[in-house]
mmCIF file of C-alpha atoms in Angstrom:
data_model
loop_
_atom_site.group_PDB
_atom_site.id
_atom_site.type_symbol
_atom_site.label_atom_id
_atom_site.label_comp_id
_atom_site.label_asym_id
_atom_site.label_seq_id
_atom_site.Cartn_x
_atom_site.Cartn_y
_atom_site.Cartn_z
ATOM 1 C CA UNK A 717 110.986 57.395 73.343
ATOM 2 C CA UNK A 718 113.394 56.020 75.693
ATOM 3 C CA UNK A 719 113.968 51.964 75.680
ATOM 4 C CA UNK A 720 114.910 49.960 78.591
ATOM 5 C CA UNK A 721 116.837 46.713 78.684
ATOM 6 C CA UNK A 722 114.033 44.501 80.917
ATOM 7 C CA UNK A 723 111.511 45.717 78.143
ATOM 8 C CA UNK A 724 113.770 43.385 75.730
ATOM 9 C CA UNK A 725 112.093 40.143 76.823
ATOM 10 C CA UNK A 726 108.955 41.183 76.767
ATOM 11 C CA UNK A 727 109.105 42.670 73.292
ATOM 12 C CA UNK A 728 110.748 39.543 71.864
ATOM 13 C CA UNK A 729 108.393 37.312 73.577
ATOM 14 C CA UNK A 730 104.946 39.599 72.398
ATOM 15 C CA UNK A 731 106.687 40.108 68.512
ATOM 16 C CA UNK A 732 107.402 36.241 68.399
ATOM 17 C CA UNK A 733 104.035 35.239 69.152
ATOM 18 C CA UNK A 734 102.613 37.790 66.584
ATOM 19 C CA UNK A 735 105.678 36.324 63.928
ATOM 20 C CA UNK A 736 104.351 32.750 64.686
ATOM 21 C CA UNK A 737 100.587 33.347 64.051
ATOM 22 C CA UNK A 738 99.776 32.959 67.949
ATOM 23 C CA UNK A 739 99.494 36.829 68.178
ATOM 24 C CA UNK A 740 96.180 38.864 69.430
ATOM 25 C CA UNK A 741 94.411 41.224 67.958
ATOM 26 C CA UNK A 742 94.241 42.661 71.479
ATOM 27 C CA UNK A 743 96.526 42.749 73.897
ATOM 28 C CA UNK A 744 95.723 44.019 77.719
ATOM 29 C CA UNK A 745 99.099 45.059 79.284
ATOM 30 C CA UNK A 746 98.767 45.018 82.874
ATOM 31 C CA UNK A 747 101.827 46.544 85.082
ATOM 32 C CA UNK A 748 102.535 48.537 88.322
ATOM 33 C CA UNK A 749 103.455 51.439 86.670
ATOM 34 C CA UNK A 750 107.113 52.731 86.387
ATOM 35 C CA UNK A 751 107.941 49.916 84.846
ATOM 36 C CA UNK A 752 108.012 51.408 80.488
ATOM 37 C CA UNK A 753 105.094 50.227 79.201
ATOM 38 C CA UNK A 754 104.640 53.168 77.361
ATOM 39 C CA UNK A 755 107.727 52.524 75.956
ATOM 40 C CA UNK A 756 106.892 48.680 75.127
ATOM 41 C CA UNK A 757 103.640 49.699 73.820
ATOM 42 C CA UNK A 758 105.051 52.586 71.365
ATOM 43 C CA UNK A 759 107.531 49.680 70.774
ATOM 44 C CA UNK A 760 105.092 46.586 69.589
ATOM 45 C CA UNK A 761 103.177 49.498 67.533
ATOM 46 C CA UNK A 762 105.932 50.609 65.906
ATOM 47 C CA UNK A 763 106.695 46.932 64.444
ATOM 48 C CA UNK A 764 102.776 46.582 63.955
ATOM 49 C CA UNK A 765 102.553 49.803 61.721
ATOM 50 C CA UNK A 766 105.736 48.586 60.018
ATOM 51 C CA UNK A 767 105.305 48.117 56.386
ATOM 52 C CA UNK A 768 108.936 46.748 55.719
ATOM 53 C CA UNK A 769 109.540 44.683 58.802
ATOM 54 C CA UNK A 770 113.284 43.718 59.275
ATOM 55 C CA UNK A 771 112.122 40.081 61.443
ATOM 56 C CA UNK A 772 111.294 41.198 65.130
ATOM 57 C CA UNK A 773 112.682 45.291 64.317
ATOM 58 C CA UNK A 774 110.741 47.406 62.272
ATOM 59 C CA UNK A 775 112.580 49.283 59.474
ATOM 60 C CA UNK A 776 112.571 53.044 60.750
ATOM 61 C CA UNK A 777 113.033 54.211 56.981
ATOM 62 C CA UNK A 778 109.279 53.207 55.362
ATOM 63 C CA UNK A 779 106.833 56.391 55.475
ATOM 64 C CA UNK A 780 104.947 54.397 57.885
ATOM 65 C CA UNK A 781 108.127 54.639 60.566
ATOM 66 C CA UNK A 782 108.738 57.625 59.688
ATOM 67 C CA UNK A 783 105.566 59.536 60.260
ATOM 68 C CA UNK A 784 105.906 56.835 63.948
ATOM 69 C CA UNK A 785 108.729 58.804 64.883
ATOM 70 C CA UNK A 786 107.473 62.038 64.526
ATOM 71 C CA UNK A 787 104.146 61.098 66.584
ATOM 72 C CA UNK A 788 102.095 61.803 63.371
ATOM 73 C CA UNK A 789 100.793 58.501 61.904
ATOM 74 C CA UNK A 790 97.154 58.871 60.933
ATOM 75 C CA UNK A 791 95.952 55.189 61.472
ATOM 76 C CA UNK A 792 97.888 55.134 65.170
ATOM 77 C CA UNK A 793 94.993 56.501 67.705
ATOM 78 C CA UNK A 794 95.577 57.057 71.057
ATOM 79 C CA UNK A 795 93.118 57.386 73.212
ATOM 80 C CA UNK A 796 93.739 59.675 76.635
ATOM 81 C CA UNK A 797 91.569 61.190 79.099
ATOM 82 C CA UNK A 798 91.137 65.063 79.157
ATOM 83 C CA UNK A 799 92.936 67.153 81.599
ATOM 84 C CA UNK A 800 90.592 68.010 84.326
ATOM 85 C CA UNK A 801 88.922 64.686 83.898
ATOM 86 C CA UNK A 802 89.298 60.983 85.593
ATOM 87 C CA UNK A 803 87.573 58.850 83.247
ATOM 88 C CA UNK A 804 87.025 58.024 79.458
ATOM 89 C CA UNK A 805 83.723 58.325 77.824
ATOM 90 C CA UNK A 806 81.047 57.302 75.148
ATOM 91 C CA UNK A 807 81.865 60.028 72.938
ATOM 92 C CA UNK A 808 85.943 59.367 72.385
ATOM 93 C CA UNK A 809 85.209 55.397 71.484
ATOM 94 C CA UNK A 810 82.541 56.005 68.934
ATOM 95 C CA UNK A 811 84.669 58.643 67.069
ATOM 96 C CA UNK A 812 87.759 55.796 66.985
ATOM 97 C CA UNK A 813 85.587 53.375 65.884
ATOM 98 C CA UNK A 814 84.049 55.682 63.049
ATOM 99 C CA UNK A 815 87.894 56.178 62.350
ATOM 100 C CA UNK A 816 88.967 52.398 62.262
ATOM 101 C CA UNK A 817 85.896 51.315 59.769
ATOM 102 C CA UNK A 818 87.560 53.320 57.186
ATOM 103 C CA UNK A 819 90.691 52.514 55.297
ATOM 104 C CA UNK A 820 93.835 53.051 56.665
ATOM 105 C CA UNK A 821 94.871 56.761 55.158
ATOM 106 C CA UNK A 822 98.289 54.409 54.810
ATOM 107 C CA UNK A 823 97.217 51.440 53.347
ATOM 108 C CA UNK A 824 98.574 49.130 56.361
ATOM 109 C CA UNK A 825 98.025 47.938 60.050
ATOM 110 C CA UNK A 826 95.762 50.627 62.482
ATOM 111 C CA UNK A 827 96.692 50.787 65.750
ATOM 112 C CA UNK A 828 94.209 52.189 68.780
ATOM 113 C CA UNK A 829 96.457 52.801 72.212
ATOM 114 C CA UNK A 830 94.624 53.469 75.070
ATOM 115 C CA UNK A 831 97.183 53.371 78.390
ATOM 116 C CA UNK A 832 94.203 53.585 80.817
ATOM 117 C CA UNK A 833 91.359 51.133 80.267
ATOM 118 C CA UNK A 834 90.439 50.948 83.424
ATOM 119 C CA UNK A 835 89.037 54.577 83.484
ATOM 120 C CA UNK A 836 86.509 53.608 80.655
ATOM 121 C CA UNK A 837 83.081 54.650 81.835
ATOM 122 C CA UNK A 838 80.501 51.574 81.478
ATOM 123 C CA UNK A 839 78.804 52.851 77.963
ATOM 124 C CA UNK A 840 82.717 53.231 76.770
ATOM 125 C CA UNK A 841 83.968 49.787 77.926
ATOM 126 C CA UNK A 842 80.888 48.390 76.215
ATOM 127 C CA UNK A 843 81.049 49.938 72.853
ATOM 128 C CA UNK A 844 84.810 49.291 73.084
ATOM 129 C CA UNK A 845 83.956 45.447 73.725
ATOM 130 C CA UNK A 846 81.754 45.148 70.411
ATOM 131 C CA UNK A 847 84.547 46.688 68.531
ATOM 132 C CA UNK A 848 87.020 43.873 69.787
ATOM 133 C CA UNK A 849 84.437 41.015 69.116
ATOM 134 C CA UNK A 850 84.241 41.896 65.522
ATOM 135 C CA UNK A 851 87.069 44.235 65.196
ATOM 136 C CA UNK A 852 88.064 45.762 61.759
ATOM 137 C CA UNK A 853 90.840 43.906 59.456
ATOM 138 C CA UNK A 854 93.923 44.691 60.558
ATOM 139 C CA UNK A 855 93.484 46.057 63.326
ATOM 140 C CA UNK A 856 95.527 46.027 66.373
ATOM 141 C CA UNK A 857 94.288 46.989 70.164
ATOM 142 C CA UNK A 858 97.014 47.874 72.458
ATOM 143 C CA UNK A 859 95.258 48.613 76.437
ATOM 144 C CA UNK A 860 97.067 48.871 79.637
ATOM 145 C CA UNK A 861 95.618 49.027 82.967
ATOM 146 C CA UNK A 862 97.199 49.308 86.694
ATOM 147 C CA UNK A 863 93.896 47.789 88.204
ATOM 148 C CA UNK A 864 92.647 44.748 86.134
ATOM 149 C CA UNK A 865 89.809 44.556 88.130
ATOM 150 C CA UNK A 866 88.269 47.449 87.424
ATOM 151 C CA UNK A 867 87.905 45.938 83.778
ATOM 152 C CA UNK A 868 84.993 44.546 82.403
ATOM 153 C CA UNK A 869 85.393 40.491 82.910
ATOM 154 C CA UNK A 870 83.936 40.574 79.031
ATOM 155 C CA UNK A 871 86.341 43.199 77.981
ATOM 156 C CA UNK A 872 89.363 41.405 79.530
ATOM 157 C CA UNK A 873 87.923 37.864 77.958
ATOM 158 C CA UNK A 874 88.145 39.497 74.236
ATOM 159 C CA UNK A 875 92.280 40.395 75.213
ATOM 160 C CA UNK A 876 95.199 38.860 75.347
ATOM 161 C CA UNK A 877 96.125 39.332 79.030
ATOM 162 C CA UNK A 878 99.998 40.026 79.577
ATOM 163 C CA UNK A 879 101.745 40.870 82.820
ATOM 164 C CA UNK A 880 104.885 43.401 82.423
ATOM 165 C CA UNK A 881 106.830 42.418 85.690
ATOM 166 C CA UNK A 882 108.999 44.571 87.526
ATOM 167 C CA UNK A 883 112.699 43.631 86.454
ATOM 168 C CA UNK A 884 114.855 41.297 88.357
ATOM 169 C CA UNK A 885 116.885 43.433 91.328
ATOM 170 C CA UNK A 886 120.149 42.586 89.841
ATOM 171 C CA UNK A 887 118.885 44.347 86.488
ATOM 172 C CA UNK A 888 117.499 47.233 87.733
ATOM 173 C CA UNK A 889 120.069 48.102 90.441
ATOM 174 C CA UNK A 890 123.060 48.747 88.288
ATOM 175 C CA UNK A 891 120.732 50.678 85.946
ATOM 176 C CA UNK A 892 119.227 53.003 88.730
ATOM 177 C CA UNK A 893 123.232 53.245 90.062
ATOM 178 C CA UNK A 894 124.360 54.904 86.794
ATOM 179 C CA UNK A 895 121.636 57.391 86.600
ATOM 180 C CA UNK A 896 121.088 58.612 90.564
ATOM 181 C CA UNK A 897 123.785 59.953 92.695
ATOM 182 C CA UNK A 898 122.563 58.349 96.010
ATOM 183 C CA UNK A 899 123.718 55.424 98.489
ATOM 184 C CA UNK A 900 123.453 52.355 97.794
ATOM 185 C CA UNK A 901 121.173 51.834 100.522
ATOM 186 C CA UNK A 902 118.861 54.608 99.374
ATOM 187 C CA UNK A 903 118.621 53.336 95.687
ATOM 188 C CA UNK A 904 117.689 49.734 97.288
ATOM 189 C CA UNK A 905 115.276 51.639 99.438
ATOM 190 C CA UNK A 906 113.686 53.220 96.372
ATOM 191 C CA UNK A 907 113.286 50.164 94.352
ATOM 192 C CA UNK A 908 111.443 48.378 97.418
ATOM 193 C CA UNK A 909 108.867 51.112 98.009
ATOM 194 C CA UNK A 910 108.317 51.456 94.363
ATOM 195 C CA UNK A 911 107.411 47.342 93.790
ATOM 196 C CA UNK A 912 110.861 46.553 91.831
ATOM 197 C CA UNK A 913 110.039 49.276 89.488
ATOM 198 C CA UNK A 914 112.394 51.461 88.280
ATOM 199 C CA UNK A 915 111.228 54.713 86.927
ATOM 200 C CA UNK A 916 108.943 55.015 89.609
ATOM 201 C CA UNK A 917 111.790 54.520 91.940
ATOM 202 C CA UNK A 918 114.140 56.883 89.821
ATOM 203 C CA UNK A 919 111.317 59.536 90.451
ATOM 204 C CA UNK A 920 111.405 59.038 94.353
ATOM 205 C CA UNK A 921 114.859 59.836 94.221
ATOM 206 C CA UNK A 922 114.782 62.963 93.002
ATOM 207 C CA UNK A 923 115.927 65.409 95.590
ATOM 208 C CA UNK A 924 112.835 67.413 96.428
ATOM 209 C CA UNK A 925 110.993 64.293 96.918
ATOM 210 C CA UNK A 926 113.241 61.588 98.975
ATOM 211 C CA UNK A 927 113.420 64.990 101.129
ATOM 212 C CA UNK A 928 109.421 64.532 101.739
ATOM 213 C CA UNK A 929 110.226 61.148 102.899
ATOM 214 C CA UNK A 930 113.176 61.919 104.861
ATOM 215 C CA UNK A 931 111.166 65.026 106.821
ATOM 216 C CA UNK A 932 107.824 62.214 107.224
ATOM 217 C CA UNK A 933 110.390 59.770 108.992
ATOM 218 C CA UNK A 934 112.218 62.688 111.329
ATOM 219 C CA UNK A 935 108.702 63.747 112.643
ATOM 220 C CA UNK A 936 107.431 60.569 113.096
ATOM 221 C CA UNK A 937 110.520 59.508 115.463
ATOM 222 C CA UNK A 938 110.156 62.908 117.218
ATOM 223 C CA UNK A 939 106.042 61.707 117.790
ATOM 224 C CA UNK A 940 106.632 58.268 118.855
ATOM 225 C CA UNK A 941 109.237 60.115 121.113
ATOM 226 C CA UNK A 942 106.810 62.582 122.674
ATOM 227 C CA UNK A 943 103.609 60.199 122.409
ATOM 228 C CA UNK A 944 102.368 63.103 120.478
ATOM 229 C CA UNK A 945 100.883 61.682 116.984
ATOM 230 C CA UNK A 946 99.020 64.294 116.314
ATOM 231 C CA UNK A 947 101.831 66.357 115.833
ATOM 232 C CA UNK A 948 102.057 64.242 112.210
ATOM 233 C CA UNK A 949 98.911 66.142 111.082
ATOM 234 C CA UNK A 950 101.270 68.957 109.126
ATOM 235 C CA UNK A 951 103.080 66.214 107.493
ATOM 236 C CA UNK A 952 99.906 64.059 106.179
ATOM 237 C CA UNK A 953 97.511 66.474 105.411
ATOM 238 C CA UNK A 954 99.207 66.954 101.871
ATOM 239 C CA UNK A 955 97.528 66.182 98.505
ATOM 240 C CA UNK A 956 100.213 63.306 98.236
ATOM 241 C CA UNK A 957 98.550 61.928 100.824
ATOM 242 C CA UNK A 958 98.496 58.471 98.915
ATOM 243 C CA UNK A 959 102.037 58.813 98.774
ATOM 244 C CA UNK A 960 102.702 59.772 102.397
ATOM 245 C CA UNK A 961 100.339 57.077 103.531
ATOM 246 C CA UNK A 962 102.210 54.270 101.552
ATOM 247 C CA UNK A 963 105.273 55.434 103.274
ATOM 248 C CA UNK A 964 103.985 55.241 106.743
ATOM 249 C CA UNK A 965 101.903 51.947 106.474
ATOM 250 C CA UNK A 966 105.492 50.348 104.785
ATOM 251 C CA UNK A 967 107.291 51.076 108.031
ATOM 252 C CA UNK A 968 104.366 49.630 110.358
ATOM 253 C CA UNK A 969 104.509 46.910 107.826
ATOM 254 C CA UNK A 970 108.414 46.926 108.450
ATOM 255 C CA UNK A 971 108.170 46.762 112.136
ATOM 256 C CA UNK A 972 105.832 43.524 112.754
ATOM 257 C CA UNK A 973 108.708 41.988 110.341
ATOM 258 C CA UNK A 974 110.937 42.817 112.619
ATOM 259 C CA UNK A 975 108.960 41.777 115.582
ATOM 260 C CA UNK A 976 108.610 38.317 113.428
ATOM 261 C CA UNK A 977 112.417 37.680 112.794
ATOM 262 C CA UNK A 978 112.138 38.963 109.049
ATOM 263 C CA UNK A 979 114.801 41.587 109.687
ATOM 264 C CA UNK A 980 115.924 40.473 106.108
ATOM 265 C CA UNK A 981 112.782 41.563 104.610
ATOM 266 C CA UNK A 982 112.315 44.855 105.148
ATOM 267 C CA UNK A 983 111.485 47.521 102.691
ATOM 268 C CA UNK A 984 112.909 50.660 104.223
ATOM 269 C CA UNK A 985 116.405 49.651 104.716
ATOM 270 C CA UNK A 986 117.898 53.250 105.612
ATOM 271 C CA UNK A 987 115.635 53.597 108.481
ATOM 272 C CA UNK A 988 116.141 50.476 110.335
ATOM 273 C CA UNK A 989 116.623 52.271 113.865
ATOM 274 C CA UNK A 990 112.835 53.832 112.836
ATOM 275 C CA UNK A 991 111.810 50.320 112.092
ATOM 276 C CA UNK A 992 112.843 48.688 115.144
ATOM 277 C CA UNK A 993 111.611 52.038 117.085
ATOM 278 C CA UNK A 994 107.932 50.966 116.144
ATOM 279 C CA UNK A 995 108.676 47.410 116.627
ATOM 280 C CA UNK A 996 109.299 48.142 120.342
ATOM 281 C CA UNK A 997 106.521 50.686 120.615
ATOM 282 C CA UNK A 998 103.293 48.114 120.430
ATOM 283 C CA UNK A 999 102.661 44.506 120.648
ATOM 284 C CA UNK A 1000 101.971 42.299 117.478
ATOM 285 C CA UNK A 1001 98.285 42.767 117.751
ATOM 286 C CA UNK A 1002 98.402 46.556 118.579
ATOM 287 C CA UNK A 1003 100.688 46.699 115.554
ATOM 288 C CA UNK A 1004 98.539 44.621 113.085
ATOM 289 C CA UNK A 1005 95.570 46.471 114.501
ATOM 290 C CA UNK A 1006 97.254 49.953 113.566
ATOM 291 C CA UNK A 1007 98.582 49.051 109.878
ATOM 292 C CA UNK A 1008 94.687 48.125 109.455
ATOM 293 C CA UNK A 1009 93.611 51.144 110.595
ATOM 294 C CA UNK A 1010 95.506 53.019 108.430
ATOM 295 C CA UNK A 1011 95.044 50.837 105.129
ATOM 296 C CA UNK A 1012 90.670 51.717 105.955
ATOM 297 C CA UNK A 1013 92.073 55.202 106.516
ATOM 298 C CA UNK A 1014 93.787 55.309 103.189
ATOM 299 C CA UNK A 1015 90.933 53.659 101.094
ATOM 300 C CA UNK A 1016 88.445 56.032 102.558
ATOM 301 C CA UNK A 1017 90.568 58.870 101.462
ATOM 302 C CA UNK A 1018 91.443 58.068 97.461
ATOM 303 C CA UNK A 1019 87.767 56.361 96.989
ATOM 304 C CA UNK A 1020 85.015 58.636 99.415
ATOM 305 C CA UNK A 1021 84.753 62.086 96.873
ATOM 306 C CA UNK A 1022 84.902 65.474 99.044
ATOM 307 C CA UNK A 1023 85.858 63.656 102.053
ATOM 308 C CA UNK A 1024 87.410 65.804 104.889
ATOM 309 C CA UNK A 1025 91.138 64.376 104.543
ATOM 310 C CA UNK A 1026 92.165 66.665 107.921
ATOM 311 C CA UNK A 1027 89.396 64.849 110.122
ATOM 312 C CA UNK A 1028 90.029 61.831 108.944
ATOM 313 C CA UNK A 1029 93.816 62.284 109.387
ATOM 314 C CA UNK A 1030 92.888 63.838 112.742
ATOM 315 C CA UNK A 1031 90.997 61.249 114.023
ATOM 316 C CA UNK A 1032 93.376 57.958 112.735
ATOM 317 C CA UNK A 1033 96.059 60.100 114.621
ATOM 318 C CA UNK A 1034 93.962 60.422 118.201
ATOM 319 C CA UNK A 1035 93.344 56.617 117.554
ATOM 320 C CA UNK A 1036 97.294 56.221 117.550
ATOM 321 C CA UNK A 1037 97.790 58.059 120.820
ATOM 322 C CA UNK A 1038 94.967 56.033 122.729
ATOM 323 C CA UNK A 1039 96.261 52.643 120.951
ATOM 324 C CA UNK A 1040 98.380 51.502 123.943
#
């Protein structure tokens, strides 16, 4: 698995408390995604499952490392929802726990992963929670969520809570530089719509993809032009709608910046003349108004199951026209 230099604090800062006797049996990693927690987590268990442990490294020659590195180690579990399925049930956390009351097949640390906690149904999250409040001798708990409220406020009490940050800008832009060939001011771009975080932003670069952005942003010039929004139907009505949505509610967000004198602050930074385009096409409050719209618009659509996504879009869209 691939390591990346911002994980480097973290990991010292985790190991050390674990090295000092300050460590957690459980430890909730909470981060934006696109960020390597994967990596971190595959990191900490690594030096967890360690049974020759070289200060804050683990070895990578005991049996233990070995059988790490070729994703084989019987007391590692990780925990994943099915494909086809959104959420984690009964039936996967009472066959871990069966497997963590019995000795470790190695003789050392067990290790349960489970990268989306959040997606625990209720049952799940509560057997899960009387594991952690009398959990099994040396045993180690490694959960990461994107939404920390969807936890349990019991199941988050019995972790140690830990928030992986997106890197500093002046970390993560040289890094994204060497691997994308793109300008500057796209890469900048990237990082800003992704939260600061770098794989996710490395993914929006790929061609195919920034493409999708770049075709949203041509039509919706050509429908601000023509006072025809509904013309942006063929370009929302995509099952990356999420996606598409973010982008569009970032450059309303953009544009009352720019009506504010935060020029300095905007996110989409190759499509100022876009940006300042909606800025002169409402007031403040038919701005603010709109970007509110759309934010109900988007929450109806990735929380209401078997909702009609082209109505909805259809109707947010007539909304738009009659807006000013």
């Amino acid at each position: 698995m691939n390591w990346y230099p911002w994980l480097t604090i973290p990991y010292r800062q985790l190991i050390s408390q674990c090295m000092t006797g300050r460590g957690h049996h459980a430890l909730l990693l909470h981060d934006v995604g696109g960020n390597g927690a994967d990596a971190l987590i595959y990191g900490l268990s690594r030096w967890l499952i360690c049974q020759q442990r070289k200060n804050e490294k683990s070895c990578g020659q005991c049996h233990s490392c070995r059988l790490m590195l070729a994703s084989n180690h019987p007391d590692c579990h990780l925990l994943a929802v099915e494909k086809g399925k959104n959420s984690l049930g009964i039936d996967s956390i009472r066959q871990m726990i069966d497997k963590l009351h019995s000795h470790a097949q190695q003789g050392g640390s067990k290790i349960v992963v489970l990268p989306h906690i959040e997606l625990l149904t209720d049952i799940a999250a509560s057997a899960l929670l009387k594991t952690l409040e009398e959990p099994p001798e040396e045993t180690y708990f490694l959960l990461r969520c994107h939404q920390p409220y969807r936890i349990l406020p019991t199941l988050r009490s019995r972790c140690l809570y830990y928030y992986l940050a997106s890197p500093n800008i002046s970390l993560s832009l040289p890094w994204l530089t060497r691997r994308i060939s793109a300008e500057p001011v796209a890469i900048l771009t990237a990082l800003k719509l992704s939260a600061g975080a770098p794989l996710e932003a490395e993914r929006l670069l790929q061609p195919e993809r920034w493409q999708r952005r770049s075709a949203c942003c041509t039509m919706l010039v050509g429908a601000l032009s023509s006072g025809d929004m509904l013309s942006l139907l063929p370009q929302l009505n995509h099952d990356d709608i999420d996606e598409r949505l973010h982008w569009l509610i970032s450059l309303l967000m953009d544009a009352l910046k720019w009506q504010q004198g935060g020029s300095g602050f905007i996110v989409n930074q190759d499509q100022q003349s876009l940006v300042q385009l909606l800025a002169r096409w409402g007031s403040l409050q038919t701005l603010l108004k709109l970007t509110d719209q759309w934010l109900h618009c988007r929450h109806r659509l990735l929380s209401i199951a078997g909702v009609n996504r082209e109505l909805l879009l259809t109707e947010q869209l007539l909304n738009w026209e009659n807006s000013r």
